[in-house]
mmCIF file of C-alpha atoms in Angstrom:
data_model
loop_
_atom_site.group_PDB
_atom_site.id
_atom_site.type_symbol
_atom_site.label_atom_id
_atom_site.label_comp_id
_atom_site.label_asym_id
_atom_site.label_seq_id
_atom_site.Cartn_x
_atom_site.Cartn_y
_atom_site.Cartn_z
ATOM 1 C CA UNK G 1 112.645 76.025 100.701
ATOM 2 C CA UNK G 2 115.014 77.343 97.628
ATOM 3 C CA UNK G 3 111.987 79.049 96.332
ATOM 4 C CA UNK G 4 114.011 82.695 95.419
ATOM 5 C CA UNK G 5 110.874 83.452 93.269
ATOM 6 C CA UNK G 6 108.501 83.066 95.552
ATOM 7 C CA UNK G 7 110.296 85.048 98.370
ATOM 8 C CA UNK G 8 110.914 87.944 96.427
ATOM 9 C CA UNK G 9 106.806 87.744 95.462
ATOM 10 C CA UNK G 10 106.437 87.584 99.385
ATOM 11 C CA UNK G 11 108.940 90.523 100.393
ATOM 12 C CA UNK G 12 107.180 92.948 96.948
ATOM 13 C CA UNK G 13 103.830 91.994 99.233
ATOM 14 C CA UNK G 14 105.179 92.615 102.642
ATOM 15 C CA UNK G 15 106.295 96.159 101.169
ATOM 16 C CA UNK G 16 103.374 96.971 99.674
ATOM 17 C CA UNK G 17 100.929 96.262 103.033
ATOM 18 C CA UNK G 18 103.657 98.205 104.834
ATOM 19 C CA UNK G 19 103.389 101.544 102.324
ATOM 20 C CA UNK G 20 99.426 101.322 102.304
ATOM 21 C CA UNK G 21 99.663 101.664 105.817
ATOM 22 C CA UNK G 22 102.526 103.766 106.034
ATOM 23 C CA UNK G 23 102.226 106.229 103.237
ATOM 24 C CA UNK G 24 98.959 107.665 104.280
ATOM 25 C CA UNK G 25 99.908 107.570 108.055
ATOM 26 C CA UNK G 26 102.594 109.716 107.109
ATOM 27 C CA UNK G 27 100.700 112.569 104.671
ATOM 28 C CA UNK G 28 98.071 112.389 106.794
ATOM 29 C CA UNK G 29 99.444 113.320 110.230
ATOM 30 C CA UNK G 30 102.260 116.033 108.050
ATOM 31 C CA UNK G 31 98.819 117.700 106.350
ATOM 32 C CA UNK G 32 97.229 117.498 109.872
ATOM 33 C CA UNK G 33 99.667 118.016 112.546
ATOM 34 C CA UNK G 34 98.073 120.923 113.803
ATOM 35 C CA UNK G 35 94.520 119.490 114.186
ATOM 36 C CA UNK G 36 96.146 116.295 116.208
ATOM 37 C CA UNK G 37 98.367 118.731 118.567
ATOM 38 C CA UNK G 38 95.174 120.747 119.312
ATOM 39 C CA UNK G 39 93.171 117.902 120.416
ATOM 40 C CA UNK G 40 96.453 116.682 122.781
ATOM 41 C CA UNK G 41 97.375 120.008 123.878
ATOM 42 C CA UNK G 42 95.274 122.621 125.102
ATOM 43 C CA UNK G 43 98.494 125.235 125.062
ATOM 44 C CA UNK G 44 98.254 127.385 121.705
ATOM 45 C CA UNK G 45 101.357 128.477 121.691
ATOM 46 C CA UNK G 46 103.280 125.109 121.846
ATOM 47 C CA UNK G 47 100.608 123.718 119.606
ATOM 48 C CA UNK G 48 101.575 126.670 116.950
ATOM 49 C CA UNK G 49 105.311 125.579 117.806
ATOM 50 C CA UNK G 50 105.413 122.147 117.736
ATOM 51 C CA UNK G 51 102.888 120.970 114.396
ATOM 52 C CA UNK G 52 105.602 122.668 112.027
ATOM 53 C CA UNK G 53 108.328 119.991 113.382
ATOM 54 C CA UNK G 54 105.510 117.352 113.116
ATOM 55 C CA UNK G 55 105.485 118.111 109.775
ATOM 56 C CA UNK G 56 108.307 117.345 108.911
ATOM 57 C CA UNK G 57 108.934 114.420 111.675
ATOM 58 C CA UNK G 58 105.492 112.970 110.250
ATOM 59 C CA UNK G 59 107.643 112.358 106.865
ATOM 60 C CA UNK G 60 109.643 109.773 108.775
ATOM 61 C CA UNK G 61 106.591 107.144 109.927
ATOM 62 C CA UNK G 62 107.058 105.983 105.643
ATOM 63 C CA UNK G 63 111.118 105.550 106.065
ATOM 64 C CA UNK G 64 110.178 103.758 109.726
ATOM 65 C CA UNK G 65 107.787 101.097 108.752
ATOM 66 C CA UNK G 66 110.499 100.387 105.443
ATOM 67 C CA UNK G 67 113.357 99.971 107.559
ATOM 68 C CA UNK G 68 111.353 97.632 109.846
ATOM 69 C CA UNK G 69 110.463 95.426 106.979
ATOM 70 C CA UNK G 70 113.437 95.498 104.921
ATOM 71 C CA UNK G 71 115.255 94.829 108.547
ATOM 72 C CA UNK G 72 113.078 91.794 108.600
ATOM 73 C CA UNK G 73 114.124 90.691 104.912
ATOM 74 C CA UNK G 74 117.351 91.021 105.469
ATOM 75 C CA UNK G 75 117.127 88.929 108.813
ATOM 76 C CA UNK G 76 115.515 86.147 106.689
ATOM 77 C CA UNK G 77 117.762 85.835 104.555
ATOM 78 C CA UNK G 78 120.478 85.224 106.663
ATOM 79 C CA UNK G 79 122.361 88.391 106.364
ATOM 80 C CA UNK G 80 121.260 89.333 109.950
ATOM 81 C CA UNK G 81 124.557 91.790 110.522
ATOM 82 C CA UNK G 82 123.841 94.093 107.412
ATOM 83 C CA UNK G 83 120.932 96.039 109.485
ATOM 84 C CA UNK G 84 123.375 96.561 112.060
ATOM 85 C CA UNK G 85 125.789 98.211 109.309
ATOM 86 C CA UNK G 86 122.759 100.609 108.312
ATOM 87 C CA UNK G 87 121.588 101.365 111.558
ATOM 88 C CA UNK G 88 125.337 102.389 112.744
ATOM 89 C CA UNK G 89 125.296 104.740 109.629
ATOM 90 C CA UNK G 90 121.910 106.041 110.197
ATOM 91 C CA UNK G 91 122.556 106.930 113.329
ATOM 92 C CA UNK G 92 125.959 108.901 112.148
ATOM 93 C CA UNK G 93 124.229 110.864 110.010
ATOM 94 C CA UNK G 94 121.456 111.743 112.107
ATOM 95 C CA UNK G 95 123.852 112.562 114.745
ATOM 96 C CA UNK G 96 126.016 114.910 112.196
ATOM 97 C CA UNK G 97 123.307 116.163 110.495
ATOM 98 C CA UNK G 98 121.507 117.617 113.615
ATOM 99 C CA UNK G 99 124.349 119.143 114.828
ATOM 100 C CA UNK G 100 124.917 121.074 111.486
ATOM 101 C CA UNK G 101 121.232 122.297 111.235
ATOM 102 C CA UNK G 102 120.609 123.205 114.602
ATOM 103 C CA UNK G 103 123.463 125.462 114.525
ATOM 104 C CA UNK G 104 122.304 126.769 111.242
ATOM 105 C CA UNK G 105 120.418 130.647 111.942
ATOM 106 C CA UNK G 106 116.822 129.958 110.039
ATOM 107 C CA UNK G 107 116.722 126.438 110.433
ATOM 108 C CA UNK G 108 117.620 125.874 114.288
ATOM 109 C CA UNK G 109 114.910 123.728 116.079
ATOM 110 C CA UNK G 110 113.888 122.398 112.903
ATOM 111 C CA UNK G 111 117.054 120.460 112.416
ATOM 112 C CA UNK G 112 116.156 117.873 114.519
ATOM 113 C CA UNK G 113 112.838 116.538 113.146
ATOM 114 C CA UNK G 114 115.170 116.802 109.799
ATOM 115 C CA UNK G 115 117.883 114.784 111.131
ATOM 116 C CA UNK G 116 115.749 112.433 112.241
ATOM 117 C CA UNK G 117 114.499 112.025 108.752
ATOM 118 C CA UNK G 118 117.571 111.884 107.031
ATOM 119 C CA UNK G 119 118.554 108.945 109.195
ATOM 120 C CA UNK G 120 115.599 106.222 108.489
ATOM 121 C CA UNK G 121 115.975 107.776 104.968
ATOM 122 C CA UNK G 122 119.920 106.217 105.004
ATOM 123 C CA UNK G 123 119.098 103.446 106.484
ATOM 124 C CA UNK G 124 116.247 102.351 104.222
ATOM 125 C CA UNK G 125 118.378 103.277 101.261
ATOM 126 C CA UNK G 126 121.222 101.292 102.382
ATOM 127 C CA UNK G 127 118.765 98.262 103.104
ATOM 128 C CA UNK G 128 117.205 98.528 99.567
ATOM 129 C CA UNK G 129 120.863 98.818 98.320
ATOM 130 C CA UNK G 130 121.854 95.335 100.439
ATOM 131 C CA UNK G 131 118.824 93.933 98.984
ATOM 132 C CA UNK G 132 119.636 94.844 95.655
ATOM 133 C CA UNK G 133 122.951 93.642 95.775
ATOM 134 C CA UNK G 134 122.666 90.607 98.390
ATOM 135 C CA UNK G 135 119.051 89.148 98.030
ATOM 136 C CA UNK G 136 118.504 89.916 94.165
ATOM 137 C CA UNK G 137 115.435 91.440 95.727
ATOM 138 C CA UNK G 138 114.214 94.464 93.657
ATOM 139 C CA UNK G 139 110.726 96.065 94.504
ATOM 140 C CA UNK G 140 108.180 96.074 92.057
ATOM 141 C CA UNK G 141 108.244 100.108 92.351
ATOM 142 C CA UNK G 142 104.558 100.929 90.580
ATOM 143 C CA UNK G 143 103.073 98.160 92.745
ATOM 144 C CA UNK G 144 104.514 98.673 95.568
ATOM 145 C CA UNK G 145 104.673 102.582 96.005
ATOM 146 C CA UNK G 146 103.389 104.658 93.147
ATOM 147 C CA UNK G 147 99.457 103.080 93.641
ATOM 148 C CA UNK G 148 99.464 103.323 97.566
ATOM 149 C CA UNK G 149 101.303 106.965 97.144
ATOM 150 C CA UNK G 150 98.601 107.827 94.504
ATOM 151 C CA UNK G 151 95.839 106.458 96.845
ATOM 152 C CA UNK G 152 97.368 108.885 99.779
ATOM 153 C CA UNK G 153 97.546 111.564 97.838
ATOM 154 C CA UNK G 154 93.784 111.821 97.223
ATOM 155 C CA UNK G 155 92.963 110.448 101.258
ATOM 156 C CA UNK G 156 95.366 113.494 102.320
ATOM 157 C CA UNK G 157 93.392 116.054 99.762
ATOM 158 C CA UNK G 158 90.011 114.653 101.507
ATOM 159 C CA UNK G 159 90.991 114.884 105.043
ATOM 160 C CA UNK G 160 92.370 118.439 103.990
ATOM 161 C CA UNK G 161 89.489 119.408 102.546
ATOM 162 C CA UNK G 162 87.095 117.894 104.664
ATOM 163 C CA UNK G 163 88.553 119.320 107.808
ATOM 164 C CA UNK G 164 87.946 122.738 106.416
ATOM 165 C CA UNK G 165 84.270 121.769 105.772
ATOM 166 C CA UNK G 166 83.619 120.432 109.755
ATOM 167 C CA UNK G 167 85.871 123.819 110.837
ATOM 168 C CA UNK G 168 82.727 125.511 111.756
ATOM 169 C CA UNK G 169 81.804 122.790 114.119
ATOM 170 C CA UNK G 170 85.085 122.892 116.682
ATOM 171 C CA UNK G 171 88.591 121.097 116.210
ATOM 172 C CA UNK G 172 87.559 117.988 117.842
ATOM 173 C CA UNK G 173 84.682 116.662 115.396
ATOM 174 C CA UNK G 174 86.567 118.593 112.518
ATOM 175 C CA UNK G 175 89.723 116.502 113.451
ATOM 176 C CA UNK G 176 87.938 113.080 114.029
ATOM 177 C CA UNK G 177 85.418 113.273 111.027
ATOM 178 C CA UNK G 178 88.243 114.361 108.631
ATOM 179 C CA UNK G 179 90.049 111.499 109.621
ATOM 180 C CA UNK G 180 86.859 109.223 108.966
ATOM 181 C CA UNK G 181 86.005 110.570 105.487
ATOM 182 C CA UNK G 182 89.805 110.233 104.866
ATOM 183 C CA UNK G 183 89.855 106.177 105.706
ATOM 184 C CA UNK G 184 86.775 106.023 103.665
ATOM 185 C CA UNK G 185 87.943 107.324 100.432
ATOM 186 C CA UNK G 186 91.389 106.215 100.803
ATOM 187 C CA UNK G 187 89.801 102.372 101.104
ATOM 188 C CA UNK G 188 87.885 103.478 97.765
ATOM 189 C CA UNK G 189 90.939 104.457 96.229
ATOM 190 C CA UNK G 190 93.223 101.847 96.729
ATOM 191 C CA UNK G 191 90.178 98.847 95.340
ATOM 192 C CA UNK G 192 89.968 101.411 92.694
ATOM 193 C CA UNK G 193 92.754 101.459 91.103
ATOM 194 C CA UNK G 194 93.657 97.747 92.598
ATOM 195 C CA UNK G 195 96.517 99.129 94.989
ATOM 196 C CA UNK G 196 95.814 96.008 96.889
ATOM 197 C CA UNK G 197 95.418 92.016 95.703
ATOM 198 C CA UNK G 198 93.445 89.128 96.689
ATOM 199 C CA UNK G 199 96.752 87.819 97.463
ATOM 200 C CA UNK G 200 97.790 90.607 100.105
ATOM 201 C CA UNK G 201 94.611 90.404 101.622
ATOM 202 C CA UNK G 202 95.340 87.063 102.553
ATOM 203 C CA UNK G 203 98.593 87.406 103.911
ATOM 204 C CA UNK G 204 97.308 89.534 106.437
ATOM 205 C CA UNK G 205 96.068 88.232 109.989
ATOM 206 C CA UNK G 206 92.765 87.179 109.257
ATOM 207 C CA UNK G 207 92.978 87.469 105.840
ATOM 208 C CA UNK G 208 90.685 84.510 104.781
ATOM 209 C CA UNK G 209 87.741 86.652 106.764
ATOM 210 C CA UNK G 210 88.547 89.802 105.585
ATOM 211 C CA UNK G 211 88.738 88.464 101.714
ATOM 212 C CA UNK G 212 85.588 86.416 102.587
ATOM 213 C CA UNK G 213 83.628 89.442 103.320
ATOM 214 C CA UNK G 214 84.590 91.786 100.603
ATOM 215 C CA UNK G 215 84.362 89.134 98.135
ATOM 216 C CA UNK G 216 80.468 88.813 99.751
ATOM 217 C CA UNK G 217 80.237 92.565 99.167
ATOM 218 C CA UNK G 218 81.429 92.344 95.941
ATOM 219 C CA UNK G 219 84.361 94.798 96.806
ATOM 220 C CA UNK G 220 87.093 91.871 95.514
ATOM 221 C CA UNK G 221 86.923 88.889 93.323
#
């Protein structure tokens, strides 16, 4: 429709919905890889070799669901060969990279879980860079990441914490309640410190409802 203002209000929103579900998907299954693995493994030896590669893996969900958005932007706006271009050098340096590491004494095994990392971090980078340079589009950084990362920070510390607490009770209802109390607070957090907009809500399947009822509940104006 020619409306470049309104897009780039659309793509800062699309960003933002992905990182509040992204962010904290990320920090939370890093901080509890272990936990996770137990309850999917019964084997505690691969469990106490594998949630250290989670870890770091984990990292990669936030550089995943960014590429898959700022693919989509890019798509949009008619410069639908670009993500090829970052996806070719993505995979270059995750192919590089992983060879390097692996053969590095110390780092080994880890240095796949890194490469992978270091690959949707390139391509997201490159994406934003296209963006940037081809759509005008610049996120609104504050909105868009530092209140969701803020927001995660204290879900992560919760779930953390709250694991701990449930310890006493086995891994399975530590795991699962940590997880609850995490969602809880993080939902807290984020209408705290107005992470998310009336305006987000509603671009989001069923948004109308989901506004409807936390404006009843006096969550959102």
């Amino acid at each position: 429709e020619g409306d470049k203002k309104g897009a780039r209000e659309m793509m800062n929103r699309s960003l933002k919905v992905a990182a509040l579900i992204a962010i904290p998907s990320a920090l939370g299954l890093s901080v509890m890889a272990k936990p996770v693995l137990s309850i999917l493994f019964k084997n505690k030896e691969s469990v106490e070799m594998a949630s250290p590669l989670l870890s770091v893996l984990a990292i990669s969900v936030f550089f995943l669901g960014m590429l898959s958005v700022t693919n989509a932007m890019l798509q949009a706006t008619k410069h639908e060969r670009l993500p090829i271009i970052s996806m070719v050098v993505g995979a270059c340096v995750k192919m590089i990279s992983s060879f390097v590491l692996i053969g590095i004494k110390g780092v080994e095994m880890y240095g796949a879980p890194i490469g992978t990392f270091l690959c949707y971090f390139t391509i997201t980078l490159i994406n934003f860079i296209f963006l940037g340079k081809k759509v005008g589009m610049i996120p609104d950084f504050k909105e868009v990441f530092i209140k969701p990362f803020f927001s995660s920070c204290i879900c992560v510390l919760s779930a953390f914490f709250m694991y701990k607490v449930f310890s006493v009770k086995g891994n399975l209802i530590a795991t699962l309640g940590a997880i609850v109390i995490a969602v809880i607070v993080y939902l807290c957090a984020i209408f705290l410190i107005k992470a998310i907009t009336k305006e987000d809500i509603l671009m989001l399947p069923g948004g109308k409802k989901i506004y409807s009822i936390l404006n009843k509940l006096k969550i959102m104006k």
